[in-house]
PDB file of C-alpha atoms in Angstrom:
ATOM      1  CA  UNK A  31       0.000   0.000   0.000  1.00  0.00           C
ATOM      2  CA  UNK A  32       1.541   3.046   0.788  1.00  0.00           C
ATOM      3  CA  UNK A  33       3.161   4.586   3.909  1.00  0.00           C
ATOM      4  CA  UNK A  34       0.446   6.170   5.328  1.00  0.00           C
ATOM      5  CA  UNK A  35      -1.124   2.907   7.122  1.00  0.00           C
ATOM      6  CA  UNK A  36      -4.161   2.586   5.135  1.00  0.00           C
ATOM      7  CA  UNK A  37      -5.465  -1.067   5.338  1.00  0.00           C
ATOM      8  CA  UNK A  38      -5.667  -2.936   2.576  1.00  0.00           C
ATOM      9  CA  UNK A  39      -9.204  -3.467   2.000  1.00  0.00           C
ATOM     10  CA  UNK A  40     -12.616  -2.018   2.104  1.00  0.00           C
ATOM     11  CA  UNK A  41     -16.292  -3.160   2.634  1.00  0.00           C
ATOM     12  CA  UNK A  42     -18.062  -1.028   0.228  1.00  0.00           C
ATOM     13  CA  UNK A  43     -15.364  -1.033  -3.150  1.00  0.00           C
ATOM     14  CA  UNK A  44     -18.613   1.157  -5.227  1.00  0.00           C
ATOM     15  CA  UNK A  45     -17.859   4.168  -2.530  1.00  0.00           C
ATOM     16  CA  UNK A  46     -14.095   4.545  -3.453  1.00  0.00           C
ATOM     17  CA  UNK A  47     -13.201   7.245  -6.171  1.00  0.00           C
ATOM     18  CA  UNK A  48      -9.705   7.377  -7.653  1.00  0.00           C
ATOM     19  CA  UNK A  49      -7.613  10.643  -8.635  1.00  0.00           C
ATOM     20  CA  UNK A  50      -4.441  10.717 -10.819  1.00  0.00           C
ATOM     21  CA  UNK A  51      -2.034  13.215  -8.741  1.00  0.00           C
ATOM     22  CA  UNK A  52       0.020  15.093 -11.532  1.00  0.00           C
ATOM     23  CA  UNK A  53      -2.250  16.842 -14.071  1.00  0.00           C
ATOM     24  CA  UNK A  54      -5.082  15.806 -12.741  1.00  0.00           C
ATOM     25  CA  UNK A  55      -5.057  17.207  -8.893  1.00  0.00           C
ATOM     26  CA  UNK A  56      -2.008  19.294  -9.765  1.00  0.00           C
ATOM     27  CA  UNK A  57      -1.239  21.833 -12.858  1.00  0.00           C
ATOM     28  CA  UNK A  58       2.112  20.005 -13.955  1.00  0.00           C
ATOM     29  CA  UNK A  59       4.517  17.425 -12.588  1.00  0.00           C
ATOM     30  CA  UNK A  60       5.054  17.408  -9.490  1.00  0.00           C
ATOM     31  CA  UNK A  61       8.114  14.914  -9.692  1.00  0.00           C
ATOM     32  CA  UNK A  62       9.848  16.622 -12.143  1.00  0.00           C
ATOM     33  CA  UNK A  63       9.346  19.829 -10.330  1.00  0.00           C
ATOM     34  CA  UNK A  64      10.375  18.534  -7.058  1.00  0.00           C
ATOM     35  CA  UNK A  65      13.475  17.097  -8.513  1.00  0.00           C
ATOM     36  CA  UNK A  66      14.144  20.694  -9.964  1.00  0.00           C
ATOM     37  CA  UNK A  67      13.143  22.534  -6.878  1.00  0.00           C
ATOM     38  CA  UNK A  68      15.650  20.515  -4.863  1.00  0.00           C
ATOM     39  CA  UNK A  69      18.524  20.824  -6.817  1.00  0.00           C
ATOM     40  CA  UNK A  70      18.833  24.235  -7.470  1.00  0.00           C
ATOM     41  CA  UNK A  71      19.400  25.904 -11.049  1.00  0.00           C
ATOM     42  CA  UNK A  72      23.019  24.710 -11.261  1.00  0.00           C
ATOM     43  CA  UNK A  73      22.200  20.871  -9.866  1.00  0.00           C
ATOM     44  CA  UNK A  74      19.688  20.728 -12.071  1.00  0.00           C
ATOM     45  CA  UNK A  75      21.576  21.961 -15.147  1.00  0.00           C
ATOM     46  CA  UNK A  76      24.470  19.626 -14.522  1.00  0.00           C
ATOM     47  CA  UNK A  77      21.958  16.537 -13.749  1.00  0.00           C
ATOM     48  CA  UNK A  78      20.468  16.972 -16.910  1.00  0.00           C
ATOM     49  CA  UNK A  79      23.480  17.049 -18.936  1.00  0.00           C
ATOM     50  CA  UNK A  80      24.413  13.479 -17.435  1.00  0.00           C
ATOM     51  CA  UNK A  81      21.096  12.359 -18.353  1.00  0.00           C
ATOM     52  CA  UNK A  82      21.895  12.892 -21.914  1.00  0.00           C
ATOM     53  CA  UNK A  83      22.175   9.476 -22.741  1.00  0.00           C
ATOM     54  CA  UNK A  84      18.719   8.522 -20.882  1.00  0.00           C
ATOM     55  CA  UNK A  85      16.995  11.188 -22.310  1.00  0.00           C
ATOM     56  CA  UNK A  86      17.942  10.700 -25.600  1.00  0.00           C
ATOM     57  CA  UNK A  87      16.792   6.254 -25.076  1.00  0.00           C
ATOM     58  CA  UNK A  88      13.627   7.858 -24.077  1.00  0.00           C
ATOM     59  CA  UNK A  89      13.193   9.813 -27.093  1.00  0.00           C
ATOM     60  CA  UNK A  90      13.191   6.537 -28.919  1.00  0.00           C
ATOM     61  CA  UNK A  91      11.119   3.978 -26.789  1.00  0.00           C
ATOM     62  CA  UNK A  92       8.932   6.425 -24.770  1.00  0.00           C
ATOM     63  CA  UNK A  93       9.445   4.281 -21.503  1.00  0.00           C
ATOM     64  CA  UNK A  94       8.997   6.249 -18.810  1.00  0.00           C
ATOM     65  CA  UNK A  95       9.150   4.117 -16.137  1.00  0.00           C
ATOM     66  CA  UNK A  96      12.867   4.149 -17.577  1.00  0.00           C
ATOM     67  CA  UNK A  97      13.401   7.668 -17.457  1.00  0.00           C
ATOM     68  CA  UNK A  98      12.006   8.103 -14.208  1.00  0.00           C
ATOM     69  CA  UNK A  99      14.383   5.837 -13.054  1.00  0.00           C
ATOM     70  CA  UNK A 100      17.499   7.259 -14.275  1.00  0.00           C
ATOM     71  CA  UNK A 101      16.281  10.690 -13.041  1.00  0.00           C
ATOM     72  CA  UNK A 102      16.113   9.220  -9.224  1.00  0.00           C
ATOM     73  CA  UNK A 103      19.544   7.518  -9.761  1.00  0.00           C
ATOM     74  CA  UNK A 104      20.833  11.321 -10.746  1.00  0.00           C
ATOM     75  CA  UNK A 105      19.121  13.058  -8.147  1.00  0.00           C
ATOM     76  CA  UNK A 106      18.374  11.443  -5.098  1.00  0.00           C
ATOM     77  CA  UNK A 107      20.474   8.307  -4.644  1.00  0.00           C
ATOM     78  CA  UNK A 108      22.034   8.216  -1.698  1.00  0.00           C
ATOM     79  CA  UNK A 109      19.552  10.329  -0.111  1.00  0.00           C
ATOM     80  CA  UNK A 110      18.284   8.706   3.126  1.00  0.00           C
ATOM     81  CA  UNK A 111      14.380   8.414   3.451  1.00  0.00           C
ATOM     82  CA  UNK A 112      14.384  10.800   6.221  1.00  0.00           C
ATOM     83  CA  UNK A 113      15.803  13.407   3.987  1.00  0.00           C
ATOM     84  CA  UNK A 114      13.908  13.124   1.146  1.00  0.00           C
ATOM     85  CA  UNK A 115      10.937  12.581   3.172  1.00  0.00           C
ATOM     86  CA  UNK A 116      11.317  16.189   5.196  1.00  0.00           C
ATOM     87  CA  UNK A 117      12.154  18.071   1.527  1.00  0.00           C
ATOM     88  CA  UNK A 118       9.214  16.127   0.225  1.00  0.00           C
ATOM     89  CA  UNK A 119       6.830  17.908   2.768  1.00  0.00           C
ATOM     90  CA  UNK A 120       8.720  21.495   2.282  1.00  0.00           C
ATOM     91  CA  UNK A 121       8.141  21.478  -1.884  1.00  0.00           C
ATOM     92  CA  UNK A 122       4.808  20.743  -0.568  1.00  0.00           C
ATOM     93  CA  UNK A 123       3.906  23.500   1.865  1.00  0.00           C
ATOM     94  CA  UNK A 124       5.922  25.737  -0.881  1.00  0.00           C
ATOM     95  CA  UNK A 125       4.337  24.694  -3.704  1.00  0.00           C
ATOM     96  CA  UNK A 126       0.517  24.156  -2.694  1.00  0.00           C
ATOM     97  CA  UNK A 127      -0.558  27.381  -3.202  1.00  0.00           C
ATOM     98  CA  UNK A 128       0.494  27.402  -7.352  1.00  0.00           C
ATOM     99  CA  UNK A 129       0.339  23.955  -7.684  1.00  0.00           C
ATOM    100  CA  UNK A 130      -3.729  22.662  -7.101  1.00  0.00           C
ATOM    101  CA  UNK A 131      -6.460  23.234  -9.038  1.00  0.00           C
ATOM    102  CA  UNK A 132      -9.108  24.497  -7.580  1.00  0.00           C
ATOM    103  CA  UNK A 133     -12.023  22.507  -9.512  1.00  0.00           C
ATOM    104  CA  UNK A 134     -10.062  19.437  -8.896  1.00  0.00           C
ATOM    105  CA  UNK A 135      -9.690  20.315  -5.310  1.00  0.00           C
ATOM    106  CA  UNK A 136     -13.580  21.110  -4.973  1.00  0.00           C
ATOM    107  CA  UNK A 137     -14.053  17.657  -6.651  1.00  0.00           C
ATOM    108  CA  UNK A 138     -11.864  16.332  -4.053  1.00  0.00           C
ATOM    109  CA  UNK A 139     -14.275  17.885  -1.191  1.00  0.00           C
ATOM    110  CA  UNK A 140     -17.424  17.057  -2.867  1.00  0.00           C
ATOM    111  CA  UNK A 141     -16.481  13.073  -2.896  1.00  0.00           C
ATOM    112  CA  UNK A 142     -15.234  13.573   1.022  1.00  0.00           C
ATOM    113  CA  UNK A 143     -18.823  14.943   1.892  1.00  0.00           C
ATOM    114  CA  UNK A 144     -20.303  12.415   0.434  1.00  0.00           C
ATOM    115  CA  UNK A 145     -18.631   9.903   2.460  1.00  0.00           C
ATOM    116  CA  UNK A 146     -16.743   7.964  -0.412  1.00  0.00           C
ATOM    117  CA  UNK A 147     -12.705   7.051  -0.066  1.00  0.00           C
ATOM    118  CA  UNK A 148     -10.508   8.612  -2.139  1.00  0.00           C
ATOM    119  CA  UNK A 149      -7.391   7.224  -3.548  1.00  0.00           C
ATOM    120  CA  UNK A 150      -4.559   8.920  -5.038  1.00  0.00           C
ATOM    121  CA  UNK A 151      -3.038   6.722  -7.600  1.00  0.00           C
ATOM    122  CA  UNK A 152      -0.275   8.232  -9.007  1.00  0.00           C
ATOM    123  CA  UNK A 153       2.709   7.515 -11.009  1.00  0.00           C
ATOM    124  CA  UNK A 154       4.905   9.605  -9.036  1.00  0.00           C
ATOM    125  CA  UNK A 155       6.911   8.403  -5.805  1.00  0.00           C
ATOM    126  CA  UNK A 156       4.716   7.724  -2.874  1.00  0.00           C
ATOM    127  CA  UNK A 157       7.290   9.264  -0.624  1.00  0.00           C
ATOM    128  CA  UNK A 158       7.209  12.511  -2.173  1.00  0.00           C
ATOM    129  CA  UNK A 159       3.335  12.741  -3.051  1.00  0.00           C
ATOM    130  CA  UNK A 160       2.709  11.998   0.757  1.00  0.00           C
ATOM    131  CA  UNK A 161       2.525  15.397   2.191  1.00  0.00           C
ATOM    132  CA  UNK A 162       0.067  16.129  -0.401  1.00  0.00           C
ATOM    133  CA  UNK A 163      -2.214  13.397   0.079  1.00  0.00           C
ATOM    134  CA  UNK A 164      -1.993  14.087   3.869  1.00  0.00           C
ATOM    135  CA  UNK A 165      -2.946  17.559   3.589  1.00  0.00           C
ATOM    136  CA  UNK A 166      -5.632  16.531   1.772  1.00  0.00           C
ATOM    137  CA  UNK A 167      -6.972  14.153   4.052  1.00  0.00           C
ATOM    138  CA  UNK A 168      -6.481  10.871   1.171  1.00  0.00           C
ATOM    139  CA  UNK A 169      -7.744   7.552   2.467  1.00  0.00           C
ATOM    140  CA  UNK A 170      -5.127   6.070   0.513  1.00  0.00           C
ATOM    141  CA  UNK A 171      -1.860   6.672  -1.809  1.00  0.00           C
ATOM    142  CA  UNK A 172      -0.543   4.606  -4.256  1.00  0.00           C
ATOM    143  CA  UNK A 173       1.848   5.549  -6.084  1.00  0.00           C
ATOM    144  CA  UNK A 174       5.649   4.237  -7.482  1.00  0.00           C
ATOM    145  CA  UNK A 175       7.751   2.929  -4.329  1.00  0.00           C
ATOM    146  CA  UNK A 176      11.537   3.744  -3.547  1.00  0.00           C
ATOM    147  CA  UNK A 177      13.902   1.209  -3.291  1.00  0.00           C
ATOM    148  CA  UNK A 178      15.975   2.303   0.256  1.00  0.00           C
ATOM    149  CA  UNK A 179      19.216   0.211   1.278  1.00  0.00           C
ATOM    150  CA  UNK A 180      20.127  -0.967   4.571  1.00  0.00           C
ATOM    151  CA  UNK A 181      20.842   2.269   5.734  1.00  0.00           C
ATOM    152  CA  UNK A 182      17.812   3.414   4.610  1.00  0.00           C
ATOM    153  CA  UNK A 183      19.066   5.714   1.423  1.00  0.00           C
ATOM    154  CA  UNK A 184      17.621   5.899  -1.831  1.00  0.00           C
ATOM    155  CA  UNK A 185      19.040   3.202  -4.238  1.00  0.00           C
ATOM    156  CA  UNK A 186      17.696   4.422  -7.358  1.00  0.00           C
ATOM    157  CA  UNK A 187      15.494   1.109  -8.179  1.00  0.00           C
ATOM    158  CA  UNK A 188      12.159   0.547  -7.942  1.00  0.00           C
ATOM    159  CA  UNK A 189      10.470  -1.702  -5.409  1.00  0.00           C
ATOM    160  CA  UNK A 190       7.045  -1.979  -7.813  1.00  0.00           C
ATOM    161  CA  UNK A 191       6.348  -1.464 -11.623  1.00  0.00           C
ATOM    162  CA  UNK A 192       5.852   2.498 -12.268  1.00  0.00           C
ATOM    163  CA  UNK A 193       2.335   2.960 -11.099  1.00  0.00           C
ATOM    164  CA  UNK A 194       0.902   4.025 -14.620  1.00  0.00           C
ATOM    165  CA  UNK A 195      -1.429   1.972 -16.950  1.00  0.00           C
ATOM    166  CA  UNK A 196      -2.610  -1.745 -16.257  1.00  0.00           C
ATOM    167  CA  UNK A 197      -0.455  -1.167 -12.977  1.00  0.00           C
ATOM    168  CA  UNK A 198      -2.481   1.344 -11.620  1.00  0.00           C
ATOM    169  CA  UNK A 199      -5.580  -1.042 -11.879  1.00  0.00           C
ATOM    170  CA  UNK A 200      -3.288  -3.873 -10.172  1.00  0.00           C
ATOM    171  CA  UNK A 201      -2.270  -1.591  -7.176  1.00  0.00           C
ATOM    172  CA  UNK A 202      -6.065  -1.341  -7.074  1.00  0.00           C
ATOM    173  CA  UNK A 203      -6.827  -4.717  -7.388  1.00  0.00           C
ATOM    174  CA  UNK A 204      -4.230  -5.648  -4.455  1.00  0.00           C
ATOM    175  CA  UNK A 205      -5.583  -2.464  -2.324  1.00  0.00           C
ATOM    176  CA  UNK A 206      -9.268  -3.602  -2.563  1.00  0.00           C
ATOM    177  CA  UNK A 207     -10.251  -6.759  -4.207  1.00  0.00           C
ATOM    178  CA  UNK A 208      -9.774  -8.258  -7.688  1.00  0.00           C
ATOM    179  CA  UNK A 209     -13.971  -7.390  -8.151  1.00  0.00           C
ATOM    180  CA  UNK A 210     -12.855  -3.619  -7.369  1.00  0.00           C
ATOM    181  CA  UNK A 211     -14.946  -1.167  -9.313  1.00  0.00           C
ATOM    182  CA  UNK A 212     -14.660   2.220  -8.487  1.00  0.00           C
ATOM    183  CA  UNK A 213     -17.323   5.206  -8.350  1.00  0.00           C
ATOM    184  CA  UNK A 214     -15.425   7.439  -9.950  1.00  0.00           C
ATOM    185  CA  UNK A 215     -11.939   7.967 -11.374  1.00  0.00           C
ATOM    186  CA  UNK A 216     -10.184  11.253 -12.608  1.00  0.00           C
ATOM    187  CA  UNK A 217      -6.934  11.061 -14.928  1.00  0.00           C
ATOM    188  CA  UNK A 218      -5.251  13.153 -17.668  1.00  0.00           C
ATOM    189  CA  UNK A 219      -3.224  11.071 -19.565  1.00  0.00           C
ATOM    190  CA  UNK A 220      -3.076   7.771 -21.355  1.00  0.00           C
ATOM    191  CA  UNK A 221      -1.350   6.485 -18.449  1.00  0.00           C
ATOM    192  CA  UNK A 222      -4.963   6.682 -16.774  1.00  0.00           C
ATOM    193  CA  UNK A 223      -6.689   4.637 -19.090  1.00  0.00           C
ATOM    194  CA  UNK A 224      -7.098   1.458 -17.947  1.00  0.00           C
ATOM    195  CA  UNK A 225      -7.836   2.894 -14.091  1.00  0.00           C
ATOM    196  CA  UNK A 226     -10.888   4.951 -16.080  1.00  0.00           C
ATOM    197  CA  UNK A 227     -12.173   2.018 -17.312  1.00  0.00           C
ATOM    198  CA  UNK A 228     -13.007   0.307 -14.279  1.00  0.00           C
ATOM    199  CA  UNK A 229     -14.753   3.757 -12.955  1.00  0.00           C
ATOM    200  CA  UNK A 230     -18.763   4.199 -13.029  1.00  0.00           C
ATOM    201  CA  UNK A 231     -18.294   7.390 -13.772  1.00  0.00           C
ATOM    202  CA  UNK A 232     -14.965   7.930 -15.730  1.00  0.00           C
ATOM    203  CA  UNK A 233     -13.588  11.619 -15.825  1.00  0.00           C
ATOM    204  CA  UNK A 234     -10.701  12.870 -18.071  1.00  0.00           C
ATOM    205  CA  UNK A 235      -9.371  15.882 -18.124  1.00  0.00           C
ATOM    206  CA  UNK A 236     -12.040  17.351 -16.658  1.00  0.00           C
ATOM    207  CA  UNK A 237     -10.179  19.197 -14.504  1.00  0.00           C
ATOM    208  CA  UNK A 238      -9.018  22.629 -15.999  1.00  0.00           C
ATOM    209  CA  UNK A 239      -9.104  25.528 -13.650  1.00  0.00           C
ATOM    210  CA  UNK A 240      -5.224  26.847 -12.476  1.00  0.00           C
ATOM    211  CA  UNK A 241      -4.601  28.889  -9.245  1.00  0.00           C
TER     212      UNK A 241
END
């Protein structure tokens, strides 16, 4: 699941309602501007010059799961989880304010009054998407998770698939039952597909409103 102790299962699967984090909840990235925000102009410069090589594979077979991991190998191995955990939850008190969108926010409310769960499931990190879905009072996150060592730094792998496509319904599945249909689901990219698919009422790119 994720790291905010969410259990693993739910009674009444028709009341949950998924939301796709960047795009969707937010106006861009919030990865990619984390990853920015954290190393400076000059880091960030220099990091993408070594990435040369990845960016230009990427350019050719469009994996991002790929990508995304040879931008935390440049940027945040080595980091130890309590690090990049307390940065995580200062780009978020920085960046809330120009970051949400309000009609996706108001969404967001609506569903909580009505008494359904909502899930962020999200492509992006669970570690550094956390502060976000606790500030919005998520019932769950689910999102890409770290690899951490021994020591408990960042290794730059994976410990699940990137949380985008068919795995998105999987993380699903495994959250709340293989029968899991959801109530509603909000996405913005192809990436989102599948998880709309499996929604009564499937939203994309509904969301346009910016702060």
């Amino acid at each position: 699941m994720s790291d905010m102790g969410i259990p693993g299962a739910v009674r009444q699967p028709h009341s949950i309602v998924a939301f796709d984090f960047d795009g969707t909840l937010t106006i861009r990235d919030s990865f990619t501007e984390f990853l920015r925000w954290r190393a400076g102009p000059g880091g960030w410069a220099l990091g993408l010059v070594r990435m040369a090589p990845a960016v230009a594979l990427y350019a050719r077979d469009r994996d991002r799961g790929r990508i995304k991991a040879a931008s935390v190998k440049e940027f945040l191995r080595g980091v130890t989880r309590q690090t990049l955990a307390a940065d995580a939850e200062r780009f978020a008190d920085q960046a809330w304010d120009r970051f949400m969108r309000p009609d996706a926010l108001r969404a967001w409310d609506d569903w909580g009054r009505r008494g359904a769960l909502r899930v962020i499931v999200t492509a992006s990190p669970e570690t550094t998407v956390a502060p976000f879905a606790q500030r919005l009072g998520a019932d769950a996150l689910l999102g890409t998770q770290l690899v951490f060592d021994a020591e408990g730094r960042v290794t730059g792998a994976f410990a699940t698939q990137n949380c985008r496509g068919e795995e998105k319904v999987r993380r699903l599945r495994a959250a709340y039952g293989d029968d899991v249909r959801l109530a509603a689901a909000y996405g913005d990219t192809s990436g989102d597909t599948e998880m709309l698919a499996i929604a009564d009422a499937p939203g994309f790119r509904v969301f346009r409103e910016r702060p």
